CSV table of C-alpha atoms in Angstrom, one decimal:
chain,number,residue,atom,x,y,z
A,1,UNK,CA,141.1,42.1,39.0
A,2,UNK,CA,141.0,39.2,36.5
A,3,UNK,CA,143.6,36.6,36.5
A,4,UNK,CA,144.1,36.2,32.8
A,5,UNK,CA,142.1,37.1,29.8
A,6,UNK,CA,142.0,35.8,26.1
A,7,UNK,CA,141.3,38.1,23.5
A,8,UNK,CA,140.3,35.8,19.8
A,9,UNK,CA,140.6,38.4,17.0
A,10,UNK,CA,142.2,37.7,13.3
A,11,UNK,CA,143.1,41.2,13.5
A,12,UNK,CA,146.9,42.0,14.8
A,13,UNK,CA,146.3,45.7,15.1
A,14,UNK,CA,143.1,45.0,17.2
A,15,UNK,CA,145.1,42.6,19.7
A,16,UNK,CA,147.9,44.6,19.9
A,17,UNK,CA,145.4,47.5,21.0
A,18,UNK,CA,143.1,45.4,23.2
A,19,UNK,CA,146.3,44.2,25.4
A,20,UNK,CA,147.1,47.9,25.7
A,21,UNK,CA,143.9,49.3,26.7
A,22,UNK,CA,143.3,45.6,29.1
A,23,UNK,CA,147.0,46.3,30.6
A,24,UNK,CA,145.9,50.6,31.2
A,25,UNK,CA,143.0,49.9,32.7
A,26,UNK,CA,144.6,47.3,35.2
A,27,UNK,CA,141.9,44.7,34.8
A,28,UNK,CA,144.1,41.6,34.4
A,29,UNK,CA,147.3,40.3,35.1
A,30,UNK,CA,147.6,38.3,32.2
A,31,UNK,CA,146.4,38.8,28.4
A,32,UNK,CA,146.7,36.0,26.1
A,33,UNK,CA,145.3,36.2,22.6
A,34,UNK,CA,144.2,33.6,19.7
A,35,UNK,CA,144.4,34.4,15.7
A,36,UNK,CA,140.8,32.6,15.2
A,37,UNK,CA,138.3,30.2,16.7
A,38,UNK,CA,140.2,26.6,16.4
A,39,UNK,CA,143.4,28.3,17.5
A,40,UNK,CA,141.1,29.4,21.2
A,41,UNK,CA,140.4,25.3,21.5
A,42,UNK,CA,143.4,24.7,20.7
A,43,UNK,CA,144.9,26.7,23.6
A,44,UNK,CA,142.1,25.4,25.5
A,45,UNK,CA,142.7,21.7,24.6
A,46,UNK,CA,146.6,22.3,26.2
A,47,UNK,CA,145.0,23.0,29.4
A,48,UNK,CA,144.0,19.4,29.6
A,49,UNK,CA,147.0,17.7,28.5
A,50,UNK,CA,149.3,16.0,31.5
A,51,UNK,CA,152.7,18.3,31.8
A,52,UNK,CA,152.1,20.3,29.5
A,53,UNK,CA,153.2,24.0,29.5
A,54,UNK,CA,150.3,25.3,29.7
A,55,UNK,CA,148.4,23.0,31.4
A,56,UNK,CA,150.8,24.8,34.7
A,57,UNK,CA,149.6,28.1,33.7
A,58,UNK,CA,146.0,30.1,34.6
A,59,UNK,CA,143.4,29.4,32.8
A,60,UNK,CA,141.5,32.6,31.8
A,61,UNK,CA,138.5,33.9,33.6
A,62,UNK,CA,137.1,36.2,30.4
A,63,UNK,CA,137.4,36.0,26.5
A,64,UNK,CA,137.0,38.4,24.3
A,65,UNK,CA,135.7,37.0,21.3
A,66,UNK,CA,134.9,38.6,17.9
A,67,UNK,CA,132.8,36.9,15.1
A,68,UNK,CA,134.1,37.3,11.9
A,69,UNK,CA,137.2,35.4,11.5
A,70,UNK,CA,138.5,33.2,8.8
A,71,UNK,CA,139.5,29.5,10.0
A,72,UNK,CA,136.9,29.7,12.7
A,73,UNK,CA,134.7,31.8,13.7
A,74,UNK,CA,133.1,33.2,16.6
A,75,UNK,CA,130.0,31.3,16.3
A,76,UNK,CA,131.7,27.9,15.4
A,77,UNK,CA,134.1,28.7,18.4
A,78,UNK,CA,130.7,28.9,20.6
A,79,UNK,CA,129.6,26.1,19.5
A,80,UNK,CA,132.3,23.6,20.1
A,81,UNK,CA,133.1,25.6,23.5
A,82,UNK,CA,129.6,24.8,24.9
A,83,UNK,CA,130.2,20.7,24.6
A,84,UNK,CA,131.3,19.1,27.0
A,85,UNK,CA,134.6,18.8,26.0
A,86,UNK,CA,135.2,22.2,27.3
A,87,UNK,CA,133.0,21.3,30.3
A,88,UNK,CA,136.0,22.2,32.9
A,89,UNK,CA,135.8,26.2,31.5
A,90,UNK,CA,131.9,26.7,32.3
A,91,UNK,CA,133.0,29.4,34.5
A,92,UNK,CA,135.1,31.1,31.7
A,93,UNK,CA,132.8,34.2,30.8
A,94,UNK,CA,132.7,35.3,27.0
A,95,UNK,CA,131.8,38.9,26.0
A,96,UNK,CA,131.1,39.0,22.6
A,97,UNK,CA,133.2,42.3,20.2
A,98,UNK,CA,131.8,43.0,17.3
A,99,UNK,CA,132.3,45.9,14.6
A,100,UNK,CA,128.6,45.3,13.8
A,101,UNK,CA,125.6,45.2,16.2
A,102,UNK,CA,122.6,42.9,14.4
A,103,UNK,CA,120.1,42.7,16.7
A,104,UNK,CA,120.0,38.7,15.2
A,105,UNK,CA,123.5,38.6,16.3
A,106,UNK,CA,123.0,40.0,19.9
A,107,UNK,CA,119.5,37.6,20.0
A,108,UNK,CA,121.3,34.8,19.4
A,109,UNK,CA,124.4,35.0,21.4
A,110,UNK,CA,121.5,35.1,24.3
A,111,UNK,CA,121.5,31.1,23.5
A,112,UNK,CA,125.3,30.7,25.0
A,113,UNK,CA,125.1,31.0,28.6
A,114,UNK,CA,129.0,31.3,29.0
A,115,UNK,CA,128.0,34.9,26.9
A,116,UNK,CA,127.4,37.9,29.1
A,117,UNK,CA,127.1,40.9,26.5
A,118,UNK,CA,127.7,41.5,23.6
A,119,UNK,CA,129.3,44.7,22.5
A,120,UNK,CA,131.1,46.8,19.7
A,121,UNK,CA,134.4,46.6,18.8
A,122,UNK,CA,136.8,48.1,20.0
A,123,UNK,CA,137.6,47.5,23.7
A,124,UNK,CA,138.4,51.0,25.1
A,125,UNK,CA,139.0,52.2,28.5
A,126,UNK,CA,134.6,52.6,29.0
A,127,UNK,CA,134.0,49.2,27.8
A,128,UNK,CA,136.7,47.4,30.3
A,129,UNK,CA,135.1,50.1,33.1
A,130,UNK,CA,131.8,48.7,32.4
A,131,UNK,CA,133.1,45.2,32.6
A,132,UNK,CA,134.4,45.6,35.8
A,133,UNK,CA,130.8,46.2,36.9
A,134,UNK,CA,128.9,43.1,35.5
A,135,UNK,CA,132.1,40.4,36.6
């Protein structure tokens, strides 16, 4: 079992569902979720900051992450979480949910090594059994 997971979806109904399914399928004790990519640094960035709320709490193990979100997207998100100004979450695992599989998509999230699959939306009870597996 996973200590906390971060789910980064614009969609409300598809976060809302995702900590269902997550909380079901006992996977994780904690499920935290972020409205776009700059909101996930953001949450990130608190980690680091001396007394900070959340810099007491766990850091999470796995993100969810979809692509196609306005403010930031997944992509954008990768980018600046590969630098090392994230360097204290290289062992944060991403899996990659997306409501379209382009093989360019899945070739290129092969560049990110924090990335460990990349699959379609929308998490369900197979997807978090299968992710038990490969974690």
């Amino acid at each position: 079992m996973l200590n906390k997971i971060l789910l980064i979806d614009d969609d409300p109904i598809t976060l809302m569902l995702g900590k269902m399914v997550i909380k079901k399928a006992f996977i994780s004790s904690e499920i935290d979720t972020a409205r776009n990519g700059e909101e996930a640094l953001e949450y990130f960035r608190n980690f680091d900051k001396p007394n900070s709320e959340e810099s007491l709490k766990t850091k999470p193990q796995l993100i969810f992450l979809d692509l196609n979100m306005p403010v930031m997207g997944g992509w954008e998100f990768l980018d600046s979480f590969s630098t090392s100004e994230y360097s204290n979450y290289n062992h944060t695992k991403v899996i990659i949910l997306s409501s379209t599989i382009d093989p360019a998509d899945i070739e290129k999230s092969k560049k990110y090594s924090m990335v460990i699959d990349f699959l379609s939306k929308p998490i369900s009870k197979e997807i978090l059994e299968y992710v038990k597996t490969i974690i």
